[in-house]
PDB file of C-alpha atoms in Angstrom:
ATOM      1  CA  MET A   1     123.809  73.371 152.735  1.00 40.00           C
ATOM      2  CA  SER A   2     125.075  69.728 152.620  1.00 42.00           C
ATOM      3  CA  SER A   3     128.583  68.659 151.453  1.00 44.00           C
ATOM      4  CA  HIS A   4     127.111  67.178 148.431  1.00 44.00           C
ATOM      5  CA  ASP A   5     125.461  70.459 147.413  1.00 40.00           C
ATOM      6  CA  GLU A   6     128.657  72.308 148.163  1.00 43.00           C
ATOM      7  CA  ASN A   7     130.679  70.030 145.855  1.00 45.00           C
ATOM      8  CA  VAL A   8     128.129  70.211 143.093  1.00 41.00           C
ATOM      9  CA  GLY A   9     127.672  73.970 143.369  1.00 42.00           C
ATOM     10  CA  ASP A  10     131.387  74.759 143.876  1.00 47.00           C
ATOM     11  CA  GLY A  11     132.018  77.560 141.489  1.00 46.00           C
ATOM     12  CA  ARG A  12     128.533  77.105 140.007  1.00 52.00           C
ATOM     13  CA  ARG A  13     129.777  74.169 138.029  1.00 56.00           C
ATOM     14  CA  ARG A  14     127.603  71.401 136.702  1.00 64.00           C
ATOM     15  CA  PRO A  15     127.787  67.847 138.155  1.00 58.00           C
ATOM     16  CA  ASN A  16     130.651  65.856 136.849  1.00 79.00           C
ATOM     17  CA  GLU A  17     132.210  68.854 135.220  1.00 81.00           C
ATOM     18  CA  GLY A  18     135.302  68.428 137.419  1.00 84.00           C
ATOM     19  CA  VAL A  19     135.568  64.808 136.514  1.00 88.00           C
ATOM     20  CA  ILE A  20     135.394  65.527 132.846  1.00 90.00           C
ATOM     21  CA  GLY A  21     137.829  68.405 133.146  1.00 88.00           C
ATOM     22  CA  TYR A  22     140.398  66.318 134.976  1.00 91.00           C
ATOM     23  CA  CYS A  23     140.041  63.507 132.432  1.00 92.00           C
ATOM     24  CA  GLY A  24     140.676  66.064 129.712  1.00 90.00           C
ATOM     25  CA  VAL A  25     143.777  67.261 131.555  1.00 90.00           C
ATOM     26  CA  LEU A  26     145.159  63.761 131.883  1.00 92.00           C
ATOM     27  CA  VAL A  27     144.630  63.099 128.207  1.00 92.00           C
ATOM     28  CA  LEU A  28     146.493  66.344 127.280  1.00 89.00           C
ATOM     29  CA  LEU A  29     149.257  65.311 129.674  1.00 90.00           C
ATOM     30  CA  VAL A  30     149.606  61.834 128.075  1.00 91.00           C
ATOM     31  CA  VAL A  31     149.876  63.410 124.634  1.00 90.00           C
ATOM     32  CA  SER A  32     152.339  66.008 125.887  1.00 88.00           C
ATOM     33  CA  TYR A  33     154.411  63.319 127.516  1.00 89.00           C
ATOM     34  CA  ALA A  34     154.431  61.239 124.301  1.00 89.00           C
ATOM     35  CA  LEU A  35     155.643  64.266 122.302  1.00 86.00           C
ATOM     36  CA  SER A  36     158.325  65.020 124.891  1.00 85.00           C
ATOM     37  CA  THR A  37     159.669  61.479 125.041  1.00 85.00           C
ATOM     38  CA  ASP A  38     160.148  61.574 121.307  1.00 83.00           C
ATOM     39  CA  GLN A  39     162.781  64.295 121.806  1.00 77.00           C
ATOM     40  CA  LYS A  40     166.114  62.569 121.623  1.00 78.00           C
ATOM     41  CA  SER A  41     167.937  65.793 122.573  1.00 79.00           C
ATOM     42  CA  THR A  42     167.414  68.364 125.356  1.00 79.00           C
ATOM     43  CA  ASN A  43     165.470  70.581 123.026  1.00 77.00           C
ATOM     44  CA  PRO A  44     161.855  70.930 124.322  1.00 77.00           C
ATOM     45  CA  SER A  45     159.014  70.274 121.895  1.00 76.00           C
ATOM     46  CA  PRO A  46     157.050  73.489 120.899  1.00 76.00           C
ATOM     47  CA  LEU A  47     153.984  71.373 120.175  1.00 80.00           C
ATOM     48  CA  ALA A  48     154.204  69.766 123.576  1.00 80.00           C
ATOM     49  CA  PHE A  49     154.366  73.263 125.206  1.00 78.00           C
ATOM     50  CA  LEU A  50     151.276  74.410 123.337  1.00 80.00           C
ATOM     51  CA  LEU A  51     149.450  71.332 124.701  1.00 84.00           C
ATOM     52  CA  ILE A  52     150.669  72.253 128.213  1.00 83.00           C
ATOM     53  CA  LEU A  53     149.286  75.671 127.763  1.00 80.00           C
ATOM     54  CA  ALA A  54     145.956  74.064 126.860  1.00 83.00           C
ATOM     55  CA  THR A  55     146.292  71.899 129.941  1.00 86.00           C
ATOM     56  CA  VAL A  56     146.800  75.048 132.147  1.00 84.00           C
ATOM     57  CA  ALA A  57     143.653  76.559 130.625  1.00 83.00           C
ATOM     58  CA  VAL A  58     141.592  73.490 131.451  1.00 86.00           C
ATOM     59  CA  VAL A  59     143.016  73.387 134.985  1.00 88.00           C
ATOM     60  CA  PHE A  60     142.077  77.068 135.506  1.00 86.00           C
ATOM     61  CA  ARG A  61     138.576  76.354 134.226  1.00 83.00           C
ATOM     62  CA  VAL A  62     138.115  73.264 136.544  1.00 85.00           C
ATOM     63  CA  THR A  63     139.538  74.876 139.622  1.00 85.00           C
ATOM     64  CA  GLY A  64     138.047  78.344 139.160  1.00 82.00           C
ATOM     65  CA  ALA A  65     141.465  79.792 139.832  1.00 77.00           C
ATOM     66  CA  ASN A  66     141.858  83.361 141.100  1.00 75.00           C
ATOM     67  CA  ALA A  67     141.428  85.895 138.321  1.00 76.00           C
ATOM     68  CA  ALA A  68     144.669  87.701 139.224  1.00 74.00           C
ATOM     69  CA  LEU A  69     146.652  84.547 139.099  1.00 70.00           C
ATOM     70  CA  GLN A  70     145.180  83.697 135.742  1.00 73.00           C
ATOM     71  CA  ARG A  71     145.975  87.133 134.277  1.00 76.00           C
ATOM     72  CA  THR A  72     149.525  87.020 135.470  1.00 73.00           C
ATOM     73  CA  SER A  73     150.089  83.585 134.273  1.00 73.00           C
ATOM     74  CA  TRP A  74     148.687  84.238 130.861  1.00 74.00           C
ATOM     75  CA  VAL A  75     150.865  87.287 130.363  1.00 75.00           C
ATOM     76  CA  ILE A  76     153.948  85.205 130.944  1.00 70.00           C
ATOM     77  CA  LEU A  77     152.727  82.123 129.051  1.00 70.00           C
ATOM     78  CA  SER A  78     151.243  83.831 126.068  1.00 74.00           C
ATOM     79  CA  VAL A  79     154.539  85.390 125.196  1.00 72.00           C
ATOM     80  CA  ALA A  80     156.220  81.988 125.236  1.00 68.00           C
ATOM     81  CA  GLY A  81     153.281  80.521 123.381  1.00 67.00           C
ATOM     82  CA  SER A  82     153.634  83.015 120.577  1.00 73.00           C
ATOM     83  CA  ALA A  83     157.362  82.022 120.370  1.00 68.00           C
ATOM     84  CA  ALA A  84     156.443  78.424 120.190  1.00 65.00           C
ATOM     85  CA  VAL A  85     153.990  79.071 117.402  1.00 67.00           C
ATOM     86  CA  VAL A  86     156.703  80.963 115.478  1.00 69.00           C
ATOM     87  CA  ALA A  87     159.115  78.047 116.203  1.00 65.00           C
ATOM     88  CA  VAL A  88     156.670  75.483 114.763  1.00 62.00           C
ATOM     89  CA  LEU A  89     155.902  77.642 111.705  1.00 67.00           C
ATOM     90  CA  LEU A  90     159.514  78.457 110.894  1.00 64.00           C
ATOM     91  CA  GLY A  91     161.166  75.320 112.119  1.00 62.00           C
ATOM     92  CA  THR A  92     163.438  77.400 114.330  1.00 58.00           C
ATOM     93  CA  GLU A  93     165.802  75.634 116.609  1.00 58.00           C
ATOM     94  CA  GLN A  94     167.862  78.140 118.615  1.00 73.00           C
ATOM     95  CA  LYS A  95     169.226  77.593 122.069  1.00 73.00           C
ATOM     96  CA  LEU A  96     167.704  80.875 123.435  1.00 74.00           C
ATOM     97  CA  LEU A  97     164.291  79.766 122.161  1.00 76.00           C
ATOM     98  CA  ASP A  98     164.755  76.379 123.756  1.00 80.00           C
ATOM     99  CA  ILE A  99     165.657  78.039 127.041  1.00 81.00           C
ATOM    100  CA  GLY A 100     162.600  80.223 126.827  1.00 78.00           C
ATOM    101  CA  LEU A 101     160.265  77.271 126.034  1.00 79.00           C
ATOM    102  CA  SER A 102     161.732  75.137 128.771  1.00 84.00           C
ATOM    103  CA  SER A 103     161.411  77.993 131.399  1.00 84.00           C
ATOM    104  CA  ALA A 104     157.759  78.808 130.334  1.00 82.00           C
ATOM    105  CA  THR A 105     156.872  75.094 130.451  1.00 83.00           C
ATOM    106  CA  LEU A 106     158.303  74.798 133.894  1.00 88.00           C
ATOM    107  CA  VAL A 107     156.361  77.838 135.070  1.00 85.00           C
ATOM    108  CA  ALA A 108     153.120  76.486 133.622  1.00 82.00           C
ATOM    109  CA  LEU A 109     153.685  73.068 135.203  1.00 87.00           C
ATOM    110  CA  LEU A 110     154.221  74.620 138.584  1.00 87.00           C
ATOM    111  CA  ILE A 111     151.152  76.885 138.319  1.00 86.00           C
ATOM    112  CA  ALA A 112     148.746  74.119 137.472  1.00 88.00           C
ATOM    113  CA  PRO A 113     149.306  71.755 140.512  1.00 88.00           C
ATOM    114  CA  VAL A 114     149.225  74.716 142.890  1.00 86.00           C
ATOM    115  CA  ALA A 115     145.799  75.733 141.528  1.00 87.00           C
ATOM    116  CA  ILE A 116     144.579  72.143 141.878  1.00 87.00           C
ATOM    117  CA  ILE A 117     145.819  71.766 145.383  1.00 84.00           C
ATOM    118  CA  ALA A 118     144.383  75.081 146.438  1.00 82.00           C
ATOM    119  CA  HIS A 119     140.969  74.073 144.950  1.00 84.00           C
ATOM    120  CA  GLN A 120     140.965  70.663 146.599  1.00 80.00           C
ATOM    121  CA  ILE A 121     141.782  72.178 150.021  1.00 77.00           C
ATOM    122  CA  ARG A 122     138.587  74.058 149.783  1.00 75.00           C
ATOM    123  CA  ARG A 123     136.476  71.093 149.016  1.00 72.00           C
ATOM    124  CA  ARG A 124     134.937  68.379 151.235  1.00 68.00           C
ATOM    125  CA  GLY A 125     134.066  64.773 150.637  1.00 65.00           C
ATOM    126  CA  LEU A 126     135.807  62.000 148.772  1.00 69.00           C
ATOM    127  CA  ASN A 127     134.654  61.336 145.179  1.00 78.00           C
ATOM    128  CA  LEU A 128     136.050  60.547 141.773  1.00 83.00           C
ATOM    129  CA  GLU A 129     136.960  64.243 141.232  1.00 85.00           C
ATOM    130  CA  ALA A 130     139.182  64.340 144.309  1.00 84.00           C
ATOM    131  CA  LEU A 131     141.084  61.155 143.185  1.00 85.00           C
ATOM    132  CA  LEU A 132     141.516  62.390 139.605  1.00 88.00           C
ATOM    133  CA  ALA A 133     142.781  65.806 141.050  1.00 88.00           C
ATOM    134  CA  ALA A 134     145.405  64.036 143.178  1.00 87.00           C
ATOM    135  CA  ILE A 135     146.616  61.913 140.196  1.00 90.00           C
ATOM    136  CA  THR A 136     146.611  64.946 137.878  1.00 91.00           C
ATOM    137  CA  ALA A 137     148.610  67.121 140.344  1.00 90.00           C
ATOM    138  CA  TYR A 138     151.096  64.256 140.884  1.00 92.00           C
ATOM    139  CA  VAL A 139     151.745  63.823 137.144  1.00 93.00           C
ATOM    140  CA  LEU A 140     152.146  67.549 136.711  1.00 93.00           C
ATOM    141  CA  VAL A 141     154.721  67.625 139.532  1.00 94.00           C
ATOM    142  CA  GLY A 142     156.686  64.866 137.880  1.00 94.00           C
ATOM    143  CA  ILE A 143     156.705  66.547 134.412  1.00 93.00           C
ATOM    144  CA  ALA A 144     157.587  69.817 136.104  1.00 93.00           C
ATOM    145  CA  PHE A 145     160.750  68.376 137.635  1.00 96.00           C
ATOM    146  CA  ALA A 146     161.632  66.868 134.327  1.00 94.00           C
ATOM    147  CA  PHE A 147     161.717  70.362 132.830  1.00 92.00           C
ATOM    148  CA  ALA A 148     163.775  71.596 135.756  1.00 95.00           C
ATOM    149  CA  TYR A 149     166.435  69.007 134.700  1.00 94.00           C
ATOM    150  CA  ASN A 150     165.838  70.065 131.044  1.00 91.00           C
ATOM    151  CA  LEU A 151     166.472  73.736 131.888  1.00 92.00           C
ATOM    152  CA  LEU A 152     169.502  72.830 133.825  1.00 93.00           C
ATOM    153  CA  GLY A 153     170.885  70.827 130.846  1.00 90.00           C
ATOM    154  CA  LEU A 154     170.247  73.834 128.559  1.00 89.00           C
ATOM    155  CA  LEU A 155     171.901  76.367 130.835  1.00 90.00           C
ATOM    156  CA  SER A 156     174.858  74.242 132.029  1.00 88.00           C
ATOM    157  CA  PRO A 157     177.926  73.479 129.910  1.00 86.00           C
ATOM    158  CA  GLN A 158     177.999  69.888 131.290  1.00 86.00           C
ATOM    159  CA  PRO A 159     175.288  67.241 130.789  1.00 86.00           C
ATOM    160  CA  VAL A 160     172.737  66.537 133.509  1.00 90.00           C
ATOM    161  CA  PHE A 161     173.683  62.879 133.657  1.00 91.00           C
ATOM    162  CA  ALA A 162     177.004  61.300 133.986  1.00 85.00           C
ATOM    163  CA  ASP A 163     176.646  59.585 130.597  1.00 76.00           C
ATOM    164  CA  ALA A 164     176.340  62.385 128.014  1.00 68.00           C
ATOM    165  CA  HIS A 165     174.584  60.005 125.583  1.00 70.00           C
ATOM    166  CA  GLU A 166     171.700  59.680 128.031  1.00 74.00           C
ATOM    167  CA  ASP A 167     171.119  63.488 128.341  1.00 82.00           C
ATOM    168  CA  SER A 168     167.784  63.951 126.440  1.00 86.00           C
ATOM    169  CA  LEU A 169     164.329  65.191 127.319  1.00 88.00           C
ATOM    170  CA  ALA A 170     163.078  61.629 127.075  1.00 89.00           C
ATOM    171  CA  HIS A 171     165.601  60.428 129.700  1.00 91.00           C
ATOM    172  CA  GLN A 172     164.966  63.475 131.923  1.00 92.00           C
ATOM    173  CA  LEU A 173     161.266  62.582 132.035  1.00 93.00           C
ATOM    174  CA  PHE A 174     162.111  58.936 132.816  1.00 93.00           C
ATOM    175  CA  PHE A 175     164.522  59.967 135.593  1.00 94.00           C
ATOM    176  CA  SER A 176     162.060  62.476 137.008  1.00 95.00           C
ATOM    177  CA  PHE A 177     159.293  59.981 137.540  1.00 95.00           C
ATOM    178  CA  THR A 178     161.594  57.290 138.965  1.00 94.00           C
ATOM    179  CA  THR A 179     162.959  59.848 141.324  1.00 95.00           C
ATOM    180  CA  LEU A 180     159.503  61.226 142.326  1.00 94.00           C
ATOM    181  CA  THR A 181     158.279  57.680 143.111  1.00 91.00           C
ATOM    182  CA  THR A 182     161.649  56.879 144.688  1.00 88.00           C
ATOM    183  CA  THR A 183     161.998  53.816 142.417  1.00 89.00           C
ATOM    184  CA  GLY A 184     165.577  54.695 141.563  1.00 81.00           C
ATOM    185  CA  TYR A 185     166.758  52.197 138.979  1.00 85.00           C
ATOM    186  CA  GLY A 186     170.185  53.714 139.050  1.00 82.00           C
ATOM    187  CA  ASN A 187     170.803  53.723 135.324  1.00 86.00           C
ATOM    188  CA  LEU A 188     170.735  57.546 135.299  1.00 90.00           C
ATOM    189  CA  VAL A 189     172.828  59.551 137.766  1.00 91.00           C
ATOM    190  CA  PRO A 190     172.878  63.349 137.952  1.00 92.00           C
ATOM    191  CA  GLU A 191     176.402  64.606 137.254  1.00 88.00           C
ATOM    192  CA  GLY A 192     176.670  67.889 139.204  1.00 88.00           C
ATOM    193  CA  THR A 193     175.681  69.228 142.572  1.00 92.00           C
ATOM    194  CA  ILE A 194     172.675  71.178 141.289  1.00 94.00           C
ATOM    195  CA  GLY A 195     171.227  68.194 139.458  1.00 93.00           C
ATOM    196  CA  GLN A 196     171.723  66.003 142.537  1.00 94.00           C
ATOM    197  CA  THR A 197     170.083  68.665 144.666  1.00 96.00           C
ATOM    198  CA  ILE A 198     167.019  68.877 142.380  1.00 96.00           C
ATOM    199  CA  ALA A 199     166.784  65.075 142.661  1.00 95.00           C
ATOM    200  CA  VAL A 200     166.860  65.126 146.395  1.00 95.00           C
ATOM    201  CA  VAL A 201     164.154  67.809 146.489  1.00 96.00           C
ATOM    202  CA  GLU A 202     162.017  65.804 144.000  1.00 96.00           C
ATOM    203  CA  ALA A 203     162.271  62.683 146.052  1.00 95.00           C
ATOM    204  CA  ILE A 204     161.253  64.494 149.213  1.00 94.00           C
ATOM    205  CA  THR A 205     158.402  66.175 147.333  1.00 93.00           C
ATOM    206  CA  GLY A 206     157.123  62.901 146.009  1.00 92.00           C
ATOM    207  CA  GLN A 207     156.975  61.358 149.473  1.00 90.00           C
ATOM    208  CA  LEU A 208     155.330  64.462 151.023  1.00 89.00           C
ATOM    209  CA  PHE A 209     152.848  64.661 148.205  1.00 86.00           C
ATOM    210  CA  LEU A 210     151.822  61.024 148.720  1.00 81.00           C
ATOM    211  CA  LEU A 211     151.370  61.633 152.527  1.00 82.00           C
ATOM    212  CA  THR A 212     149.386  64.773 152.060  1.00 79.00           C
ATOM    213  CA  ALA A 213     147.207  63.203 149.343  1.00 72.00           C
ATOM    214  CA  PHE A 214     146.525  60.198 151.565  1.00 67.00           C
ATOM    215  CA  ALA A 215     145.610  62.528 154.450  1.00 70.00           C
ATOM    216  CA  ARG A 216     143.271  64.403 152.054  1.00 67.00           C
ATOM    217  CA  ILE A 217     141.605  61.147 151.078  1.00 60.00           C
ATOM    218  CA  LEU A 218     141.100  60.109 154.627  1.00 59.00           C
ATOM    219  CA  ARG A 219     139.766  63.520 155.575  1.00 66.00           C
ATOM    220  CA  GLY A 220     137.412  63.431 152.673  1.00 56.00           C
ATOM    221  CA  ALA A 221     136.186  59.935 153.520  1.00 51.00           C
ATOM    222  CA  THR A 222     135.646  60.878 157.134  1.00 57.00           C
ATOM    223  CA  SER A 223     133.736  64.035 155.998  1.00 59.00           C
ATOM    224  CA  SER A 224     131.558  61.986 153.791  1.00 53.00           C
ATOM    225  CA  ARG A 225     130.588  59.565 156.602  1.00 50.00           C
ATOM    226  CA  GLU A 226     129.820  62.430 158.932  1.00 53.00           C
ATOM    227  CA  ASP A 227     127.499  64.074 156.414  1.00 53.00           C
ATOM    228  CA  VAL A 228     125.421  60.867 155.832  1.00 47.00           C
ATOM    229  CA  GLN A 229     124.952  60.340 159.656  1.00 51.00           C
ATOM    230  CA  PRO A 230     121.513  61.473 160.872  1.00 50.00           C
ATOM    231  CA  ASN A 231     121.456  64.284 163.354  1.00 50.00           C
ATOM    232  CA  SER A 232     120.963  63.187 166.857  1.00 45.00           C
TER     233      SER A 232
END
């Protein structure tokens, strides 16, 4: 079976199903990001969390994730999802609920890129789906670290950033992506040792991710060229 046939028949999916799926994931992430940046406090948005649950569901569908992983994930996330629905309906704003939502969101955002990376490792060839998968995983990692800062802010008595006025979910997202990309504008600085450690880990993760993604693209391009070469 050729590489093209393997990619098309991977998980018995239809052609372009992966591309459409990743486009859907990116749309959901953009909406979730917009809802989260509207939060001027550290309280996570229940609506954004529900969208992230939908994002994970699409990722599982696209990647054909292991059934055991899916069951375990949904047991954890469905409980938090039910709490989010109650919070939306009742307008509840309690710190314990915020911590639960932030923790569950972080778990969901960590599961999704792992599923994407595991799926892409098994694939060969470079195509639009591989590029969209890399972009999607990268964005998911950036948002995941934002919720790591968010959870830290909810659990810690001191603000995440040196200026307490800057400690909001919107600023945590901004700081996360500037750290992940090692842009580092310097307008936001983590206050404590834990926050600084998370920032260091994120910066290293961002660089390693780019290196491995670039290696994956090169490997896929090489595999594609080898597949089209006639047999000698």
